[in-house]
Amino acid sequence: MLESYVCAMTDSAGGCERIASTPIPYAYAVHIKQMLALYLATLPFVLVPKMGLVAVFAVASITFGLVGIEEAGGGDREPLRG
């Protein structure tokens, strides 16, 4: 019984190693950055008519959050390496 758990854990660790060693293709990374920039560039045109001056703070907050997430995810290409 214990041996089956160890085998399952070893298989899972092997899968994690494959994921960790697979790089994100450069084209995907560039595409994500371009689409994020396009979204954030057009966001004020949608929010300002609906929210007025409060949209400035909303756009700044949304930009800060999304760019932060993108940088956090893109900055560490090998998350499982020491």
PDB file of C-alpha atoms in Angstrom:
ATOM      1  CA  MET A   1       0.000   0.000   0.000  1.00  0.00           C
ATOM      2  CA  LEU A   2       2.762   2.440   0.918  1.00  0.00           C
ATOM      3  CA  GLU A   3       4.655   1.514  -2.240  1.00  0.00           C
ATOM      4  CA  SER A   4       1.735   2.594  -4.431  1.00  0.00           C
ATOM      5  CA  TYR A   5       1.684   6.007  -2.727  1.00  0.00           C
ATOM      6  CA  VAL A   6       5.423   6.415  -3.249  1.00  0.00           C
ATOM      7  CA  CYS A   7       5.064   5.474  -6.933  1.00  0.00           C
ATOM      8  CA  ALA A   8       2.236   7.982  -7.378  1.00  0.00           C
ATOM      9  CA  MET A   9       4.306  10.692  -5.684  1.00  0.00           C
ATOM     10  CA  THR A  10       7.308   9.898  -7.877  1.00  0.00           C
ATOM     11  CA  ASP A  11       5.150  10.122 -11.009  1.00  0.00           C
ATOM     12  CA  SER A  12       3.789  13.477  -9.855  1.00  0.00           C
ATOM     13  CA  ALA A  13       7.305  14.765  -9.160  1.00  0.00           C
ATOM     14  CA  GLY A  14       8.362  13.702 -12.663  1.00  0.00           C
ATOM     15  CA  GLY A  15       5.432  15.611 -14.140  1.00  0.00           C
ATOM     16  CA  CYS A  16       6.395  18.704 -12.160  1.00  0.00           C
ATOM     17  CA  GLU A  17       9.969  18.435 -13.414  1.00  0.00           C
ATOM     18  CA  ARG A  18       8.720  18.317 -17.016  1.00  0.00           C
ATOM     19  CA  ILE A  19       6.589  21.412 -16.440  1.00  0.00           C
ATOM     20  CA  ALA A  20       9.427  23.241 -14.719  1.00  0.00           C
ATOM     21  CA  SER A  21      11.888  22.525 -17.506  1.00  0.00           C
ATOM     22  CA  THR A  22       9.533  23.506 -20.352  1.00  0.00           C
ATOM     23  CA  PRO A  23      10.183  27.128 -21.332  1.00  0.00           C
ATOM     24  CA  ILE A  24       7.392  29.477 -22.396  1.00  0.00           C
ATOM     25  CA  PRO A  25       7.793  30.193 -26.115  1.00  0.00           C
ATOM     26  CA  TYR A  26       8.998  33.737 -26.806  1.00  0.00           C
ATOM     27  CA  ALA A  27       6.089  34.406 -29.176  1.00  0.00           C
ATOM     28  CA  TYR A  28       3.577  33.622 -26.413  1.00  0.00           C
ATOM     29  CA  ALA A  29       5.306  35.948 -23.957  1.00  0.00           C
ATOM     30  CA  VAL A  30       5.369  38.786 -26.510  1.00  0.00           C
ATOM     31  CA  HIS A  31       1.737  38.181 -27.454  1.00  0.00           C
ATOM     32  CA  ILE A  32       0.625  38.370 -23.826  1.00  0.00           C
ATOM     33  CA  LYS A  33       2.477  41.670 -23.330  1.00  0.00           C
ATOM     34  CA  GLN A  34       1.016  43.159 -26.511  1.00  0.00           C
ATOM     35  CA  MET A  35      -2.543  42.159 -25.655  1.00  0.00           C
ATOM     36  CA  LEU A  36      -2.167  43.510 -22.122  1.00  0.00           C
ATOM     37  CA  ALA A  37      -0.856  46.818 -23.495  1.00  0.00           C
ATOM     38  CA  LEU A  38      -3.736  47.036 -25.980  1.00  0.00           C
ATOM     39  CA  TYR A  39      -6.302  46.298 -23.259  1.00  0.00           C
ATOM     40  CA  LEU A  40      -4.838  48.860 -20.871  1.00  0.00           C
ATOM     41  CA  ALA A  41      -4.570  51.490 -23.632  1.00  0.00           C
ATOM     42  CA  THR A  42      -8.256  51.157 -24.545  1.00  0.00           C
ATOM     43  CA  LEU A  43      -9.566  50.799 -20.988  1.00  0.00           C
ATOM     44  CA  PRO A  44      -9.795  54.565 -20.283  1.00  0.00           C
ATOM     45  CA  PHE A  45     -11.955  55.107 -23.375  1.00  0.00           C
ATOM     46  CA  VAL A  46     -14.520  52.713 -21.925  1.00  0.00           C
ATOM     47  CA  LEU A  47     -14.387  53.717 -18.271  1.00  0.00           C
ATOM     48  CA  VAL A  48     -14.207  57.533 -18.466  1.00  0.00           C
ATOM     49  CA  PRO A  49     -17.658  58.003 -20.057  1.00  0.00           C
ATOM     50  CA  LYS A  50     -19.195  55.636 -17.512  1.00  0.00           C
ATOM     51  CA  MET A  51     -17.341  56.680 -14.336  1.00  0.00           C
ATOM     52  CA  GLY A  52     -16.037  60.199 -14.902  1.00  0.00           C
ATOM     53  CA  LEU A  53     -12.924  61.237 -12.995  1.00  0.00           C
ATOM     54  CA  VAL A  54     -13.091  58.192 -10.743  1.00  0.00           C
ATOM     55  CA  ALA A  55     -12.009  56.235 -13.828  1.00  0.00           C
ATOM     56  CA  VAL A  56      -8.499  57.675 -13.460  1.00  0.00           C
ATOM     57  CA  PHE A  57      -8.069  55.881 -10.149  1.00  0.00           C
ATOM     58  CA  ALA A  58      -9.790  52.754 -11.440  1.00  0.00           C
ATOM     59  CA  VAL A  59      -7.528  52.561 -14.498  1.00  0.00           C
ATOM     60  CA  ALA A  60      -4.441  53.190 -12.360  1.00  0.00           C
ATOM     61  CA  SER A  61      -5.440  50.419  -9.948  1.00  0.00           C
ATOM     62  CA  ILE A  62      -6.272  47.954 -12.706  1.00  0.00           C
ATOM     63  CA  THR A  63      -3.023  48.750 -14.527  1.00  0.00           C
ATOM     64  CA  PHE A  64      -0.984  48.351 -11.354  1.00  0.00           C
ATOM     65  CA  GLY A  65      -2.605  44.997 -10.619  1.00  0.00           C
ATOM     66  CA  LEU A  66      -2.398  43.484 -14.101  1.00  0.00           C
ATOM     67  CA  VAL A  67       1.139  44.673 -14.847  1.00  0.00           C
ATOM     68  CA  GLY A  68       2.227  43.433 -11.427  1.00  0.00           C
ATOM     69  CA  ILE A  69       0.753  40.002 -12.078  1.00  0.00           C
ATOM     70  CA  GLU A  70       2.360  39.863 -15.525  1.00  0.00           C
ATOM     71  CA  GLU A  71       5.768  40.855 -14.169  1.00  0.00           C
ATOM     72  CA  ALA A  72       5.533  38.416 -11.278  1.00  0.00           C
ATOM     73  CA  GLY A  73       4.641  35.586 -13.639  1.00  0.00           C
ATOM     74  CA  GLY A  74       7.128  36.546 -16.325  1.00  0.00           C
ATOM     75  CA  GLY A  75      10.016  37.405 -14.050  1.00  0.00           C
ATOM     76  CA  ASP A  76      10.531  33.925 -12.675  1.00  0.00           C
ATOM     77  CA  ARG A  77      10.912  31.561 -15.616  1.00  0.00           C
ATOM     78  CA  GLU A  78      12.002  28.628 -13.438  1.00  0.00           C
ATOM     79  CA  PRO A  79       9.812  28.728 -10.325  1.00  0.00           C
ATOM     80  CA  LEU A  80      10.857  25.334  -8.974  1.00  0.00           C
ATOM     81  CA  ARG A  81      14.584  25.935  -9.163  1.00  0.00           C
ATOM     82  CA  GLY A  82      16.363  27.042  -5.978  1.00  0.00           C
TER      83      GLY A  82
END
